[in-house]
mmCIF file of C-alpha atoms in Angstrom:
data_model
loop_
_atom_site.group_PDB
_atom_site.id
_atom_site.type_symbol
_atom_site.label_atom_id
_atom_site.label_comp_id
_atom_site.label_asym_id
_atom_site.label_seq_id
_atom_site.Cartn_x
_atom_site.Cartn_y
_atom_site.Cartn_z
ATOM 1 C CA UNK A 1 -20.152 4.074 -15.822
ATOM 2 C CA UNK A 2 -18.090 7.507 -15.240
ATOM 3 C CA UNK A 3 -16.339 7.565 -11.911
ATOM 4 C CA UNK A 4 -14.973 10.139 -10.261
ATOM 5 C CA UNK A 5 -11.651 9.012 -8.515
ATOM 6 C CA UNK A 6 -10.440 11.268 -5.603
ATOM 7 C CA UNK A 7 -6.854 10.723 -4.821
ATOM 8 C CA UNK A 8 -5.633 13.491 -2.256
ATOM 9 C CA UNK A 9 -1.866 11.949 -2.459
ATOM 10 C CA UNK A 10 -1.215 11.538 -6.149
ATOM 11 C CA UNK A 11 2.215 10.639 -6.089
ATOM 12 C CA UNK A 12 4.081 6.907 -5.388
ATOM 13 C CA UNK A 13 1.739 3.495 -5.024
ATOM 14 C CA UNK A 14 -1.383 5.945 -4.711
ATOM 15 C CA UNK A 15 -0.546 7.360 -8.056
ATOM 16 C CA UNK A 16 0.142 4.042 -9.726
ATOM 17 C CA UNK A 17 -3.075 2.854 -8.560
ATOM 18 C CA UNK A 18 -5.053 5.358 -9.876
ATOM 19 C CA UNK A 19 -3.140 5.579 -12.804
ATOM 20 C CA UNK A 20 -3.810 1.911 -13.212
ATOM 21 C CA UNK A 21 -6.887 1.907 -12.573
ATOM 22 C CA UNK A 22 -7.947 4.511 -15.618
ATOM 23 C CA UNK A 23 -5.517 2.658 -17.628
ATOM 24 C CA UNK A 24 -7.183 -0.436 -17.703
ATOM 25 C CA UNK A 25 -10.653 -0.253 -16.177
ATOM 26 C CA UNK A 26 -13.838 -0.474 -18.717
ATOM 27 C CA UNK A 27 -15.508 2.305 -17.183
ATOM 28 C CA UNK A 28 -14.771 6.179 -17.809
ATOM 29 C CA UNK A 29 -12.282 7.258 -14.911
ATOM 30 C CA UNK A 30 -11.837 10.704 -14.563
ATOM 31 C CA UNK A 31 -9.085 11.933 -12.001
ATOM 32 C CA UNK A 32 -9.011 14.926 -9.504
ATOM 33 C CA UNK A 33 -5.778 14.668 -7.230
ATOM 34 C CA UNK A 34 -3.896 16.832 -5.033
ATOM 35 C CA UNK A 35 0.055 16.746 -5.156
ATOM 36 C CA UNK A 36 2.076 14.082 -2.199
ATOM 37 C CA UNK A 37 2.859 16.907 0.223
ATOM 38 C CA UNK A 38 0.827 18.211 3.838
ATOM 39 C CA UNK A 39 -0.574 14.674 4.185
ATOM 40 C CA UNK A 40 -2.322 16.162 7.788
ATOM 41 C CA UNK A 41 -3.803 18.833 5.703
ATOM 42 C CA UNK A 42 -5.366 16.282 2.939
ATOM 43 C CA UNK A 43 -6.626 14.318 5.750
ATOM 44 C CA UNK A 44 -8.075 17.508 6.730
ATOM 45 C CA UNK A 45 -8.512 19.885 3.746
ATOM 46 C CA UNK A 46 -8.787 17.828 0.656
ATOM 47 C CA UNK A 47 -12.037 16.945 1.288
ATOM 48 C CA UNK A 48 -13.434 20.598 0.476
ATOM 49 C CA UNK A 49 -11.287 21.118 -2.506
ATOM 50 C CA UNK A 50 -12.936 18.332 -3.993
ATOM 51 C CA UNK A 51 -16.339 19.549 -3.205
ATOM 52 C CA UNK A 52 -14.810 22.492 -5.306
ATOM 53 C CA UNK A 53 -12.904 20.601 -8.253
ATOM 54 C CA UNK A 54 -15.721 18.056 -8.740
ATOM 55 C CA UNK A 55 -18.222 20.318 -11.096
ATOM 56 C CA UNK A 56 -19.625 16.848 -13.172
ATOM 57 C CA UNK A 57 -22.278 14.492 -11.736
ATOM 58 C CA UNK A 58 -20.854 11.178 -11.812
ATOM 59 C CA UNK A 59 -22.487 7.678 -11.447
ATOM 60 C CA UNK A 60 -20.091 6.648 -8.906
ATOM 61 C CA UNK A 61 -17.190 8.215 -6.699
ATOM 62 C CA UNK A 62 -14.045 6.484 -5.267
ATOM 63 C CA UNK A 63 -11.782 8.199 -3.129
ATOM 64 C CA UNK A 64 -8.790 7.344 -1.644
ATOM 65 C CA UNK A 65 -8.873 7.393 2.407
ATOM 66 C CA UNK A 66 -6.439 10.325 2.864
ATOM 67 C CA UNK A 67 -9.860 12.447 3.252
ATOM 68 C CA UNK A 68 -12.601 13.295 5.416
ATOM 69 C CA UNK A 69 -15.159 11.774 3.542
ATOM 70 C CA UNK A 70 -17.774 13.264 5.999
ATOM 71 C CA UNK A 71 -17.121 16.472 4.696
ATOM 72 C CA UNK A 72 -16.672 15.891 1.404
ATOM 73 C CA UNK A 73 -20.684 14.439 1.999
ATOM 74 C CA UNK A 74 -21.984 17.730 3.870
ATOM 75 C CA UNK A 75 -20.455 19.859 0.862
ATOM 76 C CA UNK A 76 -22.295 18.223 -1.853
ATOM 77 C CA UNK A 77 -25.244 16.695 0.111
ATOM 78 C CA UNK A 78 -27.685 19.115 -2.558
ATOM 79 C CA UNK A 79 -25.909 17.935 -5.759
ATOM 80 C CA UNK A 80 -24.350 14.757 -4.739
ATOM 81 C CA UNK A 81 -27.103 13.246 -2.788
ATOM 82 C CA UNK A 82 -27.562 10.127 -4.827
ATOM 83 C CA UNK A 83 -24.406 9.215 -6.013
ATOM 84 C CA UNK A 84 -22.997 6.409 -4.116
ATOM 85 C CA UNK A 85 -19.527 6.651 -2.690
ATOM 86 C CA UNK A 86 -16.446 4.074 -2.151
ATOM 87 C CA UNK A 87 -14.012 4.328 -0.087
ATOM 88 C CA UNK A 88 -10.440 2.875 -0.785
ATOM 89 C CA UNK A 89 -7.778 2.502 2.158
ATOM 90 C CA UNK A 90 -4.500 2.139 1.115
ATOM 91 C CA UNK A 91 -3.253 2.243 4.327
ATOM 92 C CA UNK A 92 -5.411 3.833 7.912
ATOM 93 C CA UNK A 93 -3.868 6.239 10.742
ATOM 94 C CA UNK A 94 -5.574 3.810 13.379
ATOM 95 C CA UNK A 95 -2.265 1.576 12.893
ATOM 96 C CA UNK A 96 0.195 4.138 13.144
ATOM 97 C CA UNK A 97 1.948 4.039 17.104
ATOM 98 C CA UNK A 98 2.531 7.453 16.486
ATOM 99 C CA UNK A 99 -0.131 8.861 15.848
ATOM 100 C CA UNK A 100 -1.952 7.882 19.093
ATOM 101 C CA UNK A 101 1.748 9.183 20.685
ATOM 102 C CA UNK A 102 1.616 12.663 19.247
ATOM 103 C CA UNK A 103 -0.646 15.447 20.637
ATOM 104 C CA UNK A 104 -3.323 15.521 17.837
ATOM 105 C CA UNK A 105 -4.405 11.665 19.821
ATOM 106 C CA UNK A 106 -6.783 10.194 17.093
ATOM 107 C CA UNK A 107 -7.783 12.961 15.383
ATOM 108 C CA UNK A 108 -6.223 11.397 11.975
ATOM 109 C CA UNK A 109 -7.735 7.539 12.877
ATOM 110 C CA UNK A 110 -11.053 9.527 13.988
ATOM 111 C CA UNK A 111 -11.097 10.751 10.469
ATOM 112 C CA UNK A 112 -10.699 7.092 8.677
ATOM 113 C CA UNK A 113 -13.432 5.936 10.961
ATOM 114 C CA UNK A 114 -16.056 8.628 10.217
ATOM 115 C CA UNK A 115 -15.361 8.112 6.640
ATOM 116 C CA UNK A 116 -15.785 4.425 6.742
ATOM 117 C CA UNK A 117 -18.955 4.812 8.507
ATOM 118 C CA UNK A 118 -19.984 7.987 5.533
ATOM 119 C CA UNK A 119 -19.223 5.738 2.795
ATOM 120 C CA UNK A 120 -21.629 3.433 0.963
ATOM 121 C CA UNK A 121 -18.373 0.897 0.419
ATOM 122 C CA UNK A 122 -14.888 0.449 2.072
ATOM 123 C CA UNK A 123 -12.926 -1.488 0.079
ATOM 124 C CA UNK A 124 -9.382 -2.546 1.927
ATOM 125 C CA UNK A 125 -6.182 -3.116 -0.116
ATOM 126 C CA UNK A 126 -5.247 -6.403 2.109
ATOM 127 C CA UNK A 127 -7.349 -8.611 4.021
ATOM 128 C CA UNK A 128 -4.423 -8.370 7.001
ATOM 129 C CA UNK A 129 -5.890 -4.699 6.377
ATOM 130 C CA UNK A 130 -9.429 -4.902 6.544
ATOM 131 C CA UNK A 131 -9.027 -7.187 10.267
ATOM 132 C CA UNK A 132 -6.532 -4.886 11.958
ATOM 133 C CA UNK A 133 -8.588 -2.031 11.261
ATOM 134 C CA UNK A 134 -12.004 -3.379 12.592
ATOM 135 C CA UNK A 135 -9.329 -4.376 15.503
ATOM 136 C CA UNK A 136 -8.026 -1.024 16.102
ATOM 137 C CA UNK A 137 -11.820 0.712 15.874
ATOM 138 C CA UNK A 138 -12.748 -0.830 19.535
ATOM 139 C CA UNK A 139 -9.525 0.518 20.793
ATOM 140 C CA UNK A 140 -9.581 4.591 19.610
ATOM 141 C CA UNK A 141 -13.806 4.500 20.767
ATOM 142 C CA UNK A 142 -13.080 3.255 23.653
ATOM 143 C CA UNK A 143 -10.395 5.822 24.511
ATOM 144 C CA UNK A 144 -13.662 8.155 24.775
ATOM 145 C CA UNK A 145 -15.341 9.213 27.746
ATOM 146 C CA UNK A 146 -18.662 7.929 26.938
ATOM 147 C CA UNK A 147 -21.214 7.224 24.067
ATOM 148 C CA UNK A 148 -18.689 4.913 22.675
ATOM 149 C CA UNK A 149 -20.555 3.549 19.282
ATOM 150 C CA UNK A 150 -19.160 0.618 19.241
ATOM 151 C CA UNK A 151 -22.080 -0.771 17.561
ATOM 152 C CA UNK A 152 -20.796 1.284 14.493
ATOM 153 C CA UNK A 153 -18.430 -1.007 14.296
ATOM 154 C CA UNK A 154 -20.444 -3.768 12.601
ATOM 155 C CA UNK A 155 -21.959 -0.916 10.060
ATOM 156 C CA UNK A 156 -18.352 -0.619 8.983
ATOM 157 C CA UNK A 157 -17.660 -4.479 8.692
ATOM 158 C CA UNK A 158 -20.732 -5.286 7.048
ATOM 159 C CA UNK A 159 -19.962 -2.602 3.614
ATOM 160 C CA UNK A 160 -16.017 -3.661 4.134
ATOM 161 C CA UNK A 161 -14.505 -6.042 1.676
ATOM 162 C CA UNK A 162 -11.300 -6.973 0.439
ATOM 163 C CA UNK A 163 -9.655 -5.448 -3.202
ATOM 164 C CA UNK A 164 -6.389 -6.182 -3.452
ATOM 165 C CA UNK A 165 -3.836 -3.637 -5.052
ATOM 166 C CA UNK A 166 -3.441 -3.347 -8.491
ATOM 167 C CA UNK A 167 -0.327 -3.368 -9.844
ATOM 168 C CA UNK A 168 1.127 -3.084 -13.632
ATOM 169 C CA UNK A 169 3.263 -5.724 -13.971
ATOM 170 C CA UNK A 170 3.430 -7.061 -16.817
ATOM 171 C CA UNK A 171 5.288 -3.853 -18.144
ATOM 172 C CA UNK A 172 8.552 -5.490 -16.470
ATOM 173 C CA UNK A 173 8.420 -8.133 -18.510
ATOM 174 C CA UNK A 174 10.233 -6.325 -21.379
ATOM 175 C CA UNK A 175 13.222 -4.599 -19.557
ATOM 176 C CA UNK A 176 14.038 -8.760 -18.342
ATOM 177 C CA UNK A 177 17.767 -9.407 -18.407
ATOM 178 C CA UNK A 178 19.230 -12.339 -17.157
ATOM 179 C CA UNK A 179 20.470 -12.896 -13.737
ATOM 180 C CA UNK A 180 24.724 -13.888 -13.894
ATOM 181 C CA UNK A 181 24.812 -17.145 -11.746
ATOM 182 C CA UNK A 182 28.076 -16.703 -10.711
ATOM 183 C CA UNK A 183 27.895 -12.846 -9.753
ATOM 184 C CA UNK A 184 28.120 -11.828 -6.136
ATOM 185 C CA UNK A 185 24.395 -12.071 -4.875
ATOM 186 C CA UNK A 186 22.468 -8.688 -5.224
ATOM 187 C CA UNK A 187 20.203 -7.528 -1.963
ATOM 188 C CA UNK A 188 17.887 -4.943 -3.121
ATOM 189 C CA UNK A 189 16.161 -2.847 -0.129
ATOM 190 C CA UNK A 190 13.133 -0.931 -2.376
ATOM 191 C CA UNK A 191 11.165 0.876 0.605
ATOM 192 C CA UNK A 192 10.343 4.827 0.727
ATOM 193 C CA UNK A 193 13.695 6.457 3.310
ATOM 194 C CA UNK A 194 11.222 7.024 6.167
ATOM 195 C CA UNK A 195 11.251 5.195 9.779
ATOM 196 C CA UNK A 196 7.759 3.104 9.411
ATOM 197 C CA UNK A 197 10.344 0.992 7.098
ATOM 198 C CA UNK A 198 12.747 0.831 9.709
ATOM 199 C CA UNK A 199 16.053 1.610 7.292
ATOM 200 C CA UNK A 200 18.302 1.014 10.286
ATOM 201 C CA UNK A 201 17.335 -2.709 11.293
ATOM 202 C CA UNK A 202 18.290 -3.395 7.555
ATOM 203 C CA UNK A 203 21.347 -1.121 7.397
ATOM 204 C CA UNK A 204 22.609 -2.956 10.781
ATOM 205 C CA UNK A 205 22.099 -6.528 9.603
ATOM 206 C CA UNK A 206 24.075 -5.571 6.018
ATOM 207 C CA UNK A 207 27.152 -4.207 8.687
ATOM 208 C CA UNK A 208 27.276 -7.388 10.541
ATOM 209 C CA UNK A 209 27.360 -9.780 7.533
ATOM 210 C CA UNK A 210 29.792 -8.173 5.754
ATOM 211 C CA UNK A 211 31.647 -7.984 8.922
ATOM 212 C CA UNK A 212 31.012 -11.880 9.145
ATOM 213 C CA UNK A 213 32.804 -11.782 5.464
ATOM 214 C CA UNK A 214 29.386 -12.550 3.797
ATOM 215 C CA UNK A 215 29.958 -11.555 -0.145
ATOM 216 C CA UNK A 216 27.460 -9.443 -1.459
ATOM 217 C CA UNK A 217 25.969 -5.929 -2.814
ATOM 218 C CA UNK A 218 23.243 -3.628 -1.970
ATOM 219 C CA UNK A 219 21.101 -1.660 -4.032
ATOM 220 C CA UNK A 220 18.880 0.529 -1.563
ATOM 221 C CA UNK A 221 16.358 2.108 -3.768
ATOM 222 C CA UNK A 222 12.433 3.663 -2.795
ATOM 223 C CA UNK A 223 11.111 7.421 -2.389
ATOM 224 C CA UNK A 224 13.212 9.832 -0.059
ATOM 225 C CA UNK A 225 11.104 12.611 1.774
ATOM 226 C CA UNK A 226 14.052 15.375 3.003
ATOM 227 C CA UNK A 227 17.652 14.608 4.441
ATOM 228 C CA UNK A 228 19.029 11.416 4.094
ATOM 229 C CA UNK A 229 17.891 9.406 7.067
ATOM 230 C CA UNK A 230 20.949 8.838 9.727
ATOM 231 C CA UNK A 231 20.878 4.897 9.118
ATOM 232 C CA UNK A 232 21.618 4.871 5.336
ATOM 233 C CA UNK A 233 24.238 7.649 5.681
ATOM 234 C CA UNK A 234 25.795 5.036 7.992
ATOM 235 C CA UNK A 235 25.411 2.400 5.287
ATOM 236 C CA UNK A 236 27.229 4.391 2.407
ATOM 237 C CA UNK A 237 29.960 5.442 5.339
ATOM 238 C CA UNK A 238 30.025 1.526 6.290
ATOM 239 C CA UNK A 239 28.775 -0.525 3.233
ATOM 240 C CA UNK A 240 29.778 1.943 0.300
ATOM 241 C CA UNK A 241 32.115 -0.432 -1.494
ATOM 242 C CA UNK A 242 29.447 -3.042 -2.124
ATOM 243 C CA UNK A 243 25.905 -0.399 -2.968
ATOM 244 C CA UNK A 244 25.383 -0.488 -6.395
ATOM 245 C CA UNK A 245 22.968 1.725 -6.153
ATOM 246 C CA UNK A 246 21.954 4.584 -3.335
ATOM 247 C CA UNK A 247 18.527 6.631 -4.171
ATOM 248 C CA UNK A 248 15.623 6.467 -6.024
ATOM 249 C CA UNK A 249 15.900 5.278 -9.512
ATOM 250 C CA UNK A 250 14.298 8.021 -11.728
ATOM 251 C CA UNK A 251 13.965 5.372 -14.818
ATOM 252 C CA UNK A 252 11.110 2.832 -14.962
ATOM 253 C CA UNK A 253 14.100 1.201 -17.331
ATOM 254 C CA UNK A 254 16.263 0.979 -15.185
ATOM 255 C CA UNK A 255 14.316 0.066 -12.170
ATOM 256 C CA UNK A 256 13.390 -2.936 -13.490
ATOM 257 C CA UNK A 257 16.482 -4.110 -14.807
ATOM 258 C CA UNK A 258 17.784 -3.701 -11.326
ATOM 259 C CA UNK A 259 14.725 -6.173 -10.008
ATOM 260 C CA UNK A 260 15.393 -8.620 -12.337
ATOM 261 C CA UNK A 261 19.162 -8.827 -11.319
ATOM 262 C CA UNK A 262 18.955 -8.949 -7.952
ATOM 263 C CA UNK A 263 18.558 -12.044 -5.818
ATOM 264 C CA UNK A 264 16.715 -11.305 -2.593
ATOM 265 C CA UNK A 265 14.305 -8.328 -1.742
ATOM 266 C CA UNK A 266 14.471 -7.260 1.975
ATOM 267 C CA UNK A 267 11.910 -5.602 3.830
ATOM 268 C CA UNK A 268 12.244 -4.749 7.860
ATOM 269 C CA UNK A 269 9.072 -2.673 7.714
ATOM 270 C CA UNK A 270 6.762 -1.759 11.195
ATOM 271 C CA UNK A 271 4.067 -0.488 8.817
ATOM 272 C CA UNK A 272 2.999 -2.119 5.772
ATOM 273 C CA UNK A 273 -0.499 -2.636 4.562
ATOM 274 C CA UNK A 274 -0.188 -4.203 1.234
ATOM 275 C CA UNK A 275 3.538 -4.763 -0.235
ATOM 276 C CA UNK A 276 3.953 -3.190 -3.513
ATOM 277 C CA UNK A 277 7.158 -2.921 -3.437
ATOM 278 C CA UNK A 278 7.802 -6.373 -2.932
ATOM 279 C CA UNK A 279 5.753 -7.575 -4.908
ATOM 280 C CA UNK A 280 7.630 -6.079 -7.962
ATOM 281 C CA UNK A 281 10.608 -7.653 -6.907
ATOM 282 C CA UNK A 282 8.812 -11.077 -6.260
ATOM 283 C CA UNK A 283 7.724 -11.155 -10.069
ATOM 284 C CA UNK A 284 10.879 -9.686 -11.441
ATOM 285 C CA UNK A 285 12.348 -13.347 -9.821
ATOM 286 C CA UNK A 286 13.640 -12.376 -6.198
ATOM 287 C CA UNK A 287 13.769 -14.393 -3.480
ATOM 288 C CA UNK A 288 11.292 -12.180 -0.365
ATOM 289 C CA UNK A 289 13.030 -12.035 2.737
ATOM 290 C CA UNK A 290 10.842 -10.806 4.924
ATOM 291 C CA UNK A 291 8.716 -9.687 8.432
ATOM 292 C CA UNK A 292 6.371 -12.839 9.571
ATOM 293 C CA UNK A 293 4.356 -9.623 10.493
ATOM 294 C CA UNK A 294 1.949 -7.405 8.617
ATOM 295 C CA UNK A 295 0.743 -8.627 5.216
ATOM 296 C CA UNK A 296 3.966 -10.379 4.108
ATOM 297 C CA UNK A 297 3.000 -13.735 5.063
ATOM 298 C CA UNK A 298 -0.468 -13.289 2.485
ATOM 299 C CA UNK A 299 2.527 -12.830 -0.059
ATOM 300 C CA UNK A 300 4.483 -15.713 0.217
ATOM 301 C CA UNK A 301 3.222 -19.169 -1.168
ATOM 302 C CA UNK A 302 3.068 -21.997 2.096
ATOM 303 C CA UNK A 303 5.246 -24.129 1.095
ATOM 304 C CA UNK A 304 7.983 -21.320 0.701
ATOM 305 C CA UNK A 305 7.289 -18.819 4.048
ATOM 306 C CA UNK A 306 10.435 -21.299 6.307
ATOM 307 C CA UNK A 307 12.582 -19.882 3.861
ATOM 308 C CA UNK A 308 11.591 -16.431 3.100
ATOM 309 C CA UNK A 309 9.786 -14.999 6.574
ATOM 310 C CA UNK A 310 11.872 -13.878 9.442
ATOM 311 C CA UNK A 311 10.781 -13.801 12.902
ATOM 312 C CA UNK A 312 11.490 -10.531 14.798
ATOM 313 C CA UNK A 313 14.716 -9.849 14.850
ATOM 314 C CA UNK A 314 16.336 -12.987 12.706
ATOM 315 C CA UNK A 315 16.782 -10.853 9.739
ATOM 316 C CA UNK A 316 20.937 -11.369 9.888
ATOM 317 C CA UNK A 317 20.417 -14.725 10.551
ATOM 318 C CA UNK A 318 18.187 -15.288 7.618
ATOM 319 C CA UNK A 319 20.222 -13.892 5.154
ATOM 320 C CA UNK A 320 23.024 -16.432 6.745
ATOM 321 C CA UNK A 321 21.158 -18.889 5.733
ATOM 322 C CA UNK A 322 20.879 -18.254 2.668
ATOM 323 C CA UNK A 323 24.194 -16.092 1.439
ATOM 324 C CA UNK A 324 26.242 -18.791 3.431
ATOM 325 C CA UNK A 325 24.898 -22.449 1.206
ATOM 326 C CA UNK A 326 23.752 -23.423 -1.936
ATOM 327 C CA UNK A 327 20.037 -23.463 -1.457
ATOM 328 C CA UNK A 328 17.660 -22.948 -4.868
ATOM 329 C CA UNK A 329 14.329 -21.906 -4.298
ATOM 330 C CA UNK A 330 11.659 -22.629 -7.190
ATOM 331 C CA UNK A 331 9.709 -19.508 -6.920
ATOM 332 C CA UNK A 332 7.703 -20.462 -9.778
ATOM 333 C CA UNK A 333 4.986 -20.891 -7.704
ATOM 334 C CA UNK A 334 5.282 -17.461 -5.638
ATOM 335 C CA UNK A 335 5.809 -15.457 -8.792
ATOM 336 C CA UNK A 336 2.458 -16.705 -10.205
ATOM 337 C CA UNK A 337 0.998 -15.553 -6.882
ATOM 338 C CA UNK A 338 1.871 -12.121 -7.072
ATOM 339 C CA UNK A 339 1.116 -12.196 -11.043
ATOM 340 C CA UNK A 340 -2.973 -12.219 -10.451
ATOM 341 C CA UNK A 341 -2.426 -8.821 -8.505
ATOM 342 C CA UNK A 342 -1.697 -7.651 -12.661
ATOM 343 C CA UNK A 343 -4.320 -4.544 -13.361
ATOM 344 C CA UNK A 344 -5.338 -6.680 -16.832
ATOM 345 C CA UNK A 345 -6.702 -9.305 -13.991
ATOM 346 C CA UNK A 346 -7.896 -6.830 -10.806
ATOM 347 C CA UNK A 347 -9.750 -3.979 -13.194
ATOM 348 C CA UNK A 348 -12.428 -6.304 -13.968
ATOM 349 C CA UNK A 349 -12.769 -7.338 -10.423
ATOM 350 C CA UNK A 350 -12.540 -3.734 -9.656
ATOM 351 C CA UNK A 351 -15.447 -3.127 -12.296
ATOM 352 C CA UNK A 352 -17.665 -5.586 -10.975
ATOM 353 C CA UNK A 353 -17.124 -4.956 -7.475
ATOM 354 C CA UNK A 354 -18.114 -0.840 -8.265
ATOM 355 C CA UNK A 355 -20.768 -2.022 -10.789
ATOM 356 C CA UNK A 356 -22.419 -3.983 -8.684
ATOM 357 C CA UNK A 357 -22.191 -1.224 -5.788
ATOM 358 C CA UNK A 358 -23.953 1.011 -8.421
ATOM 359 C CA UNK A 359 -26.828 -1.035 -8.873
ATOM 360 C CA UNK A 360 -27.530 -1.789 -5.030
ATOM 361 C CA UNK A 361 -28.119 1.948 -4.849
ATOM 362 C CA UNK A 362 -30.004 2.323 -7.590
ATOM 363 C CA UNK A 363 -32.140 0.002 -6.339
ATOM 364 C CA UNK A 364 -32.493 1.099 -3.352
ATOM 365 C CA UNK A 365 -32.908 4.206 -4.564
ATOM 366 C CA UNK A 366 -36.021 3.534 -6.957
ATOM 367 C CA UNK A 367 -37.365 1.635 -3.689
ATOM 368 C CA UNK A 368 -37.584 4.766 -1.784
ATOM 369 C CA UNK A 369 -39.177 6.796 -4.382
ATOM 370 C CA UNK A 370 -41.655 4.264 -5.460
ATOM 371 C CA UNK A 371 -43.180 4.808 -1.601
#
């Protein structure tokens, strides 16, 4: 098939998805994207460039959920009538606390909603994803005076499935080094600066160990959007003499090299849908410290989450526990977990899943016209 893939964000996991995606898919993938800036303006706007930019007639279009797909659909209702569209969510603006805070109310989850109800397919990056979003749909229509549509609601669920993020992994495998067993543990923090990762519960918990006399060193990596946020200013002020590294690591190199000598991977994120980061640090050999919130606990193998999840606000204890003993984790198990999430695995499930979406319509298509 050729598919057109809409991504209105093209930069960080959105861009290594699509990337992936045309890398290793057996179908024809051709990309229109916007660039990672506005993102309440793609919500709003992309949705007619792409009515613009997309000139060819494709068998199939996927677009990322940082559109209003009901737009995009009244734009090219002449030309586009027949081609069936999927939906991917990355992430949803029902979630977000502040969004429903701030004065625009829903406007951003109202958009997510009319597009999942638009599309022909919503495909959801998590199945934690998929559930809180059918859970936060009652919620926003009910906020509404009247004519609620809840029975929407079960339109949604019944095209909604689960496709879990791709990820290229594999192309760690040959920047491996070997971890030092006697070096000072390495805590790597690998989140993008912003406060839906919640920087400053993990820049607190690093104060108070080493103020416990807890040996160990930092590298606090991940996207920065602006100044640098208050909390990790206070961590290079506080913590400098043990971060190895402070910013976003420009080299795919180096990155990984850092992953695969470093011990632990912390996340304190309020907002997470999937986990990429994490999960590059899970198969690059770190032990997950994490949330028992969110997707994290879909992550981590059973038999492992005592050790790795935290509840609520354990995270300094947690790390006591394990920077303060001799424990060994086999995480044999956990890093074959995160290994199926590979693109050489997901693109084929990808193909089949869009594939079969294809026919369905065509079907149903010739159905209608043989009346």
């Amino acid at each position: 098939m050729r598919i057109a893939l809409l991504e209105s964000y093209y930069g960080g996991s959105h861009k290594a998805w699509a990337d992936g995606y045309r890398r290793f898919s057996r179908h024809e993938i051709d990309l229109i994207t916007l660039p990672t800036q506005f993102w309440k303006w793609r919500m709003q706007g992309a949705a007619i460039t792409f009515a613009r930019l997309l000139d060819a007639k494709p068998d199939l279009i996927l677009a990322s959920s940082m559109m209003d797909l009901s737009i995009f659909r009244a734009l090219t209702r002449e030309r586009l009538v027949e081609i069936p569209i999927a939906m991917y969510f990355h992430e949803n603006q029902l979630s977000y606390p502040q969004s429903r805070r701030q004065n625009h109310g829903w406007r951003y989850g109202f958009i997510n909603y009319v597009s999942a109800l638009c599309a022909d397919a919503n495909f959801f990056n998590s199945q934690f994803h998929r559930d809180d979003f059918m859970a936060q749909l009652p919620r926003m229509l009910k906020h509404f005076a009247d004519y609620n549509e809840l029975q929407t609601i079960d339109e949604i669920r019944a095209k909604s499935s689960v496709l879990p993020l791709g990820i290229d992994l594999r192309r760690f495998d040959e920047h491996r080094v070997r971890r030092q067993e006697t070096a000072m543990p390495l805590i790597v923090w690998n989140h993008r600066w912003e406060h839906d990762k919640d920087p400053a519960t993990f820049v607190e918990s690093m104060i108070a160990l080493a103020a416990e006399g807890y040996d160990f060193q930092l590298a606090i990596t991940g996207e920065r959007f602006g100044e640098l946020p208050g909390s990790l200013a206070k961590a290079q002020s506080h913590l400098g003499d043990r971060i190895l590294q402070l910013g976003y690591v420009d080299s795919f190199e180096e990155y990984a090299r850092l992953l695969w000598r470093a011990d632990f991977a912390v996340s304190t994120a309020r907002q997470e849908f999937f986990g990429l980061s994490v999960c590059e640090a899970i198969y690059c050999g770190c032990i997950p410290i994490l949330p028992d919130r969110l997707n994290y606990p879909d992550l981590v193998t059973e038999e492992l989450k005592p050790f790795c999840l935290y509840q609520r606000d354990r995270l300094t204890a947690q790390m006591r526990y394990h920077l303060g003993g001799d424990l060994r984790l086999d995480t044999t198990k956990l890093r074959e977990k995160i290994a199926a999430f590979d693109w050489r695995l997901m693109a084929p499930q990808y193909d089949e899943a869009l594939a079969a979406l294809a026919n369905r319509h065509r079907a149903q298509r010739d159905q209608r016209h043989s009346r």
